Short mmCIF file of C-alpha atoms and ligand atoms in Angstrom, two decimals:
data_model
loop_
_atom_site.label_atom_id
_atom_site.label_comp_id
_atom_site.label_asym_id
_atom_site.label_seq_id
_atom_site.Cartn_x
_atom_site.Cartn_y
_atom_site.Cartn_z
CA MET Y 1 -0.02 -0.10 -0.16
CA GLU Y 2 1.13 3.37 -0.88
CA HIS Y 3 0.71 6.92 1.12
CA THR Y 4 1.56 10.11 0.08
CA LEU Y 5 2.72 12.19 3.29
CA ASP Y 6 4.06 15.53 3.99
CA ALA Y 7 6.46 14.76 6.43
CA LEU Y 8 9.53 16.54 8.40
CA VAL Y 9 12.97 14.38 8.93
CA LEU Y 10 13.53 14.24 12.55
CA GLY Y 11 16.39 11.80 12.35
CA ALA Y 12 18.40 9.65 10.50
CA ALA Y 13 20.49 6.49 11.56
CA ASP Y 14 22.46 4.13 9.92
CA TYR Y 15 20.84 0.59 8.80
CA LYS Y 16 21.88 -2.06 6.72
CA ASP Y 17 24.20 -1.93 3.46
CA ASP Y 18 23.82 1.72 1.84
CA ASP Y 19 20.28 2.30 3.64
CA LYS Y 20 18.97 4.56 6.62
CA LEU Y 21 16.25 4.34 8.90
CA LEU Y 22 13.99 7.81 8.82
CA THR Y 23 12.35 9.05 11.69
CA LEU Y 24 9.61 11.06 10.08
CA PHE Y 25 7.20 13.79 11.56
CA THR Y 26 3.80 13.46 9.46
CA ALA Y 27 0.59 15.45 10.30
CA GLU Y 28 -1.73 12.44 9.42
CA ARG Y 29 0.55 9.96 11.25
CA GLY Y 30 2.47 11.45 13.54
CA VAL Y 31 5.91 9.73 14.01
CA LEU Y 32 6.84 6.83 11.89
CA ARG Y 33 10.12 4.76 10.83
CA ALA Y 34 10.81 4.55 7.06
CA ARG Y 35 13.59 2.69 5.44
CA ILE Y 36 15.16 5.04 2.67
CA ARG Y 37 17.49 3.07 0.25
CA GLY Y 38 21.03 3.61 -0.99
CA VAL Y 39 21.56 7.09 0.41
CA LYS Y 40 24.72 6.45 1.81
CA LYS Y 41 26.02 6.23 -1.57
CA PRO Y 42 27.79 9.15 -2.54
CA LYS Y 43 25.24 10.58 -5.75
CA ALA Y 44 22.15 9.01 -4.13
CA LYS Y 45 19.21 10.67 -5.65
CA LEU Y 46 17.35 10.79 -2.49
CA GLY Y 47 20.12 11.93 -0.20
CA PHE Y 48 18.37 15.07 0.45
CA ALA Y 49 15.88 12.95 2.19
CA ALA Y 50 17.79 11.65 4.74
CA GLN Y 51 18.72 14.83 6.35
CA PRO Y 52 17.35 16.08 9.70
CA PHE Y 53 15.26 19.19 8.69
CA THR Y 54 14.09 18.32 5.40
CA PHE Y 55 10.65 19.03 4.78
CA ALA Y 56 9.03 16.94 1.90
CA GLU Y 57 6.41 15.21 0.30
CA PHE Y 58 7.06 11.31 0.78
CA VAL Y 59 5.85 8.29 -1.15
CA LEU Y 60 6.01 5.53 1.50
CA VAL Y 61 5.58 2.00 0.54
CA GLU Y 62 3.56 0.32 3.56
CA LYS Y 63 4.16 -3.46 3.94
CA GLY Y 64 3.54 -5.00 7.17
CA GLU Y 65 4.47 -2.95 10.18
CA TYR Y 66 7.33 -1.45 7.65
CA TYR Y 67 7.42 1.78 5.50
CA THR Y 68 10.27 1.93 2.80
CA VAL Y 69 10.55 5.75 0.87
CA LYS Y 70 9.95 5.44 -2.71
CA SER Y 71 10.21 9.04 -3.65
CA ALA Y 72 10.27 12.49 -2.08
CA TYR Y 73 9.79 15.97 -3.11
CA LEU Y 74 11.61 18.34 -1.40
CA TYR Y 75 9.49 21.57 0.11
CA ASP Y 76 12.47 23.02 2.37
CA GLY Y 77 15.72 21.84 3.55
CA PHE Y 78 16.00 25.02 5.97
CA TYR Y 79 19.40 24.95 4.99
CA ASN Y 80 20.10 28.16 6.52
CA LEU Y 81 19.69 27.09 9.94
CA ARG Y 82 23.06 26.11 9.71
CA SER Y 83 24.59 29.24 9.61
CA ASP Y 84 23.54 30.53 12.74
CA VAL Y 85 24.59 28.52 15.65
CA VAL Y 86 21.56 29.72 18.26
CA LYS Y 87 19.02 29.11 15.32
CA PHE Y 88 20.49 25.55 14.64
CA TYR Y 89 19.98 24.45 18.05
CA ALA Y 90 16.80 26.02 18.32
CA GLY Y 91 15.88 24.09 15.36
CA SER Y 92 17.37 21.12 16.74
CA VAL Y 93 15.46 21.38 20.04
CA VAL Y 94 11.99 21.71 17.68
CA LEU Y 95 13.00 17.89 16.38
CA ALA Y 96 14.13 16.57 19.68
CA VAL Y 97 10.57 17.69 21.37
CA ALA Y 98 8.77 16.24 18.40
CA LYS Y 99 10.73 12.91 18.30
CA GLU Y 100 9.89 12.49 21.83
CA THR Y 101 6.31 13.90 22.59
CA VAL Y 102 4.49 12.83 19.42
CA PRO Y 103 2.63 9.26 19.15
CA GLU Y 104 3.40 6.63 16.48
CA ASN Y 105 0.66 6.12 13.82
CA GLU Y 106 -1.50 9.18 15.16
CA GLU Y 107 -2.67 12.25 13.75
CA PHE Y 108 -0.83 15.16 15.56
CA ARG Y 109 -1.72 17.95 13.15
CA PRO Y 110 -1.44 20.91 15.21
CA LEU Y 111 2.00 20.32 16.43
CA PHE Y 112 3.27 19.26 12.95
CA ILE Y 113 2.04 22.73 11.82
CA ALA Y 114 3.63 24.34 14.63
CA ALA Y 115 7.02 22.67 14.22
CA VAL Y 116 7.22 23.64 10.32
CA GLN Y 117 5.93 27.16 11.09
CA ALA Y 118 8.90 27.37 13.74
CA LEU Y 119 11.66 26.11 11.55
CA LYS Y 120 10.35 28.80 8.81
CA GLU Y 121 10.27 31.75 11.73
CA LEU Y 122 14.06 30.46 12.62
CA CYS Y 123 15.37 30.25 9.12
CA TYR Y 124 13.61 32.94 7.59
CA THR Y 125 12.85 35.79 9.86
CA ASP Y 126 14.31 38.24 12.63
CA ALA Y 127 12.16 37.22 14.94
CA ASP Y 128 13.87 36.19 18.50
CA PRO Y 129 14.65 32.72 18.22
CA LEU Y 130 14.42 31.80 21.99
CA GLU Y 131 10.88 33.15 21.89
CA THR Y 132 10.13 31.25 18.52
CA LEU Y 133 11.32 28.08 20.70
CA ILE Y 134 9.40 29.17 23.97
CA GLY Y 135 6.25 29.46 21.78
CA TYR Y 136 6.66 25.92 20.07
CA LEU Y 137 7.59 24.13 23.38
CA LEU Y 138 4.27 25.53 25.20
CA LEU Y 139 2.22 24.47 22.23
CA ALA Y 140 4.02 21.07 22.47
CA ALA Y 141 3.39 20.51 26.22
CA GLY Y 142 -0.04 21.33 25.74
CA GLU Y 143 -0.55 19.36 22.87
CA SER Y 144 0.91 16.12 24.70
CA GLY Y 145 -1.52 16.87 27.59
CA TYR Y 146 0.87 18.62 29.81
CA SER Y 147 -0.46 22.43 29.72
CA ILE Y 148 1.31 25.07 31.43
CA ASP Y 149 -1.67 27.33 32.90
CA LEU Y 150 -0.93 31.04 32.24
CA SER Y 151 -4.33 32.20 32.93
CA GLY Y 152 -3.78 33.22 36.27
CA CYS Y 153 -3.38 31.81 39.96
CA GLY Y 154 -4.01 28.22 39.85
CA SER Y 155 -5.47 28.00 43.17
CA CYS Y 156 -7.44 31.22 43.71
CA GLY Y 157 -8.11 32.19 40.00
CA GLY Y 158 -6.62 35.49 40.83
CA GLU Y 159 -4.26 37.53 38.65
CA ILE Y 160 -0.79 37.11 39.47
CA LYS Y 161 0.90 40.50 40.50
CA GLU Y 162 4.42 39.52 41.82
CA ALA Y 163 6.47 36.68 42.95
CA PRO Y 164 4.78 33.55 41.39
CA HIS Y 165 5.23 30.01 42.49
CA PHE Y 166 5.14 27.36 39.87
CA ASP Y 167 4.09 23.72 40.40
CA PHE Y 168 5.91 21.39 38.17
CA GLY Y 169 3.34 18.82 38.91
CA THR Y 170 0.39 20.51 37.49
CA GLY Y 171 1.46 22.75 35.60
CA CYS Y 172 -0.04 25.89 37.08
CA PHE Y 173 1.46 29.34 38.37
CA THR Y 174 -0.04 30.44 41.87
CA CYS Y 175 0.05 33.77 43.47
CA SER Y 176 2.59 34.76 46.12
CA GLU Y 177 -0.69 34.68 48.57
CA CYS Y 178 -1.52 30.93 47.58
CA GLY Y 179 2.13 29.89 47.49
CA GLY Y 180 3.03 26.15 46.78
CA GLY Y 181 5.11 24.70 44.40
CA SER Y 182 8.72 26.23 43.57
CA ARG Y 183 9.33 30.08 43.40
CA ALA Y 184 9.29 31.25 39.63
CA SER Y 185 10.79 34.71 38.64
CA GLU Y 186 8.27 37.29 37.06
CA SER Y 187 10.15 37.60 34.22
CA THR Y 188 9.71 33.53 33.52
CA TYR Y 189 5.98 34.09 33.75
CA HIS Y 190 5.66 37.40 31.55
CA VAL Y 191 7.87 35.79 28.84
CA LEU Y 192 5.54 32.67 28.98
CA ARG Y 193 2.75 34.79 28.90
CA LYS Y 194 4.34 36.78 25.84
CA CYS Y 195 5.28 33.33 23.58
CA SER Y 196 1.43 32.36 24.13
CA GLY Y 197 -0.07 35.47 22.95
CA LEU Y 198 -1.31 36.79 25.97
CA THR Y 199 -1.02 40.32 27.55
CA TYR Y 200 2.17 40.58 29.38
CA ASP Y 201 4.40 43.52 31.04
CA GLU Y 202 7.39 44.14 28.77
CA GLY Y 203 9.07 45.86 31.67
CA LYS Y 204 9.15 42.55 33.67
CA THR Y 205 10.32 40.30 30.58
CA GLN Y 206 14.14 41.35 31.40
CA GLY Y 207 16.40 38.14 31.87
CA GLY Y 208 13.46 35.87 31.34
CA LYS Y 209 13.86 34.13 28.16
CA LYS Y 210 16.65 31.72 29.66
CA ARG Y 211 14.58 31.19 32.92
CA ALA Y 212 11.58 30.31 30.93
CA LEU Y 213 13.84 27.64 28.59
CA ARG Y 214 15.24 26.32 32.01
CA LEU Y 215 11.62 25.94 33.42
CA MET Y 216 10.30 24.02 29.97
CA LYS Y 217 13.28 21.95 29.93
CA VAL Y 218 12.85 20.87 33.65
CA PHE Y 219 8.98 20.49 33.09
CA LEU Y 220 9.21 18.62 29.83
CA GLY Y 221 12.08 16.79 30.92
CA GLU Y 222 10.17 15.33 33.76
CA LYS Y 223 6.76 14.71 31.91
CA THR Y 224 8.89 12.69 29.17
CA GLU Y 225 11.59 11.46 30.90
CA THR Y 226 14.22 12.77 28.71
CA GLU Y 227 16.99 15.18 29.14
CA PHE Y 228 16.89 16.89 25.93
CA PRO Y 229 20.55 17.86 25.49
CA ALA Y 230 20.09 20.19 22.45
CA LEU Y 231 18.12 22.45 25.16
CA GLY Y 232 20.93 22.22 27.23
CA GLU Y 233 23.61 23.46 24.83
CA LEU Y 234 21.34 26.24 23.46
CA LEU Y 235 21.11 27.36 27.24
CA GLN Y 236 24.80 27.14 27.43
CA LEU Y 237 25.22 29.20 23.96
CA CYS Y 238 22.68 32.14 24.75
CA GLY Y 239 25.02 33.43 27.85
CA ASP Y 240 23.53 36.47 29.41
CA GLU Y 241 20.62 37.83 27.74
ZN1 ZN U 301 -3.93 32.75 44.45
#
């Protein structure tokens, strides 16, 4: 049986002979693995399709539990990501998070669209790469059932004015009166609100991007039991904001 699917290449591992085993992220079937033949040969026609970040239309042949790539038509390889180390690592985190959170053979369209959109934004716009990534991570967490609640205090429902707390178990922020969880900075809270399209106080975002990323790293790490080394590398690279 043949399937034509738009897919993002999340990874490519060596396989038998000159073949590779691709991890593909598709809108219709979530993450799936597909063998691609002969791509380790120097002049392989489908060599481009075995590169992480490749966004292409794939024709896959399904046989039993296995998929093999028959052909691929390139939409975008996001090659420019390789010319900026911060953008490259931010893009790598986009792929790594999809790999760990997207189920196999299950439709996962909103995150697929968000991943392609985030890579486009990183590659072709002047948007702040850390903010692009934070927005994507918030969506990825929500799509995986681990929403972070930024609507106000998760305990009394009031507005959070200062000294927020964050509960890593429930994904809720609470106000200083209600407390609970761990102390979080105001800048983390305001950057997270900014990146999810909510109102925020620009004066309180200073220094918050790295803190917000650290919070997301711990939160997603606990929920998925994964380390996300690319996110650690990115945090090291960013130095002081
Ligand atoms: Zn409260």
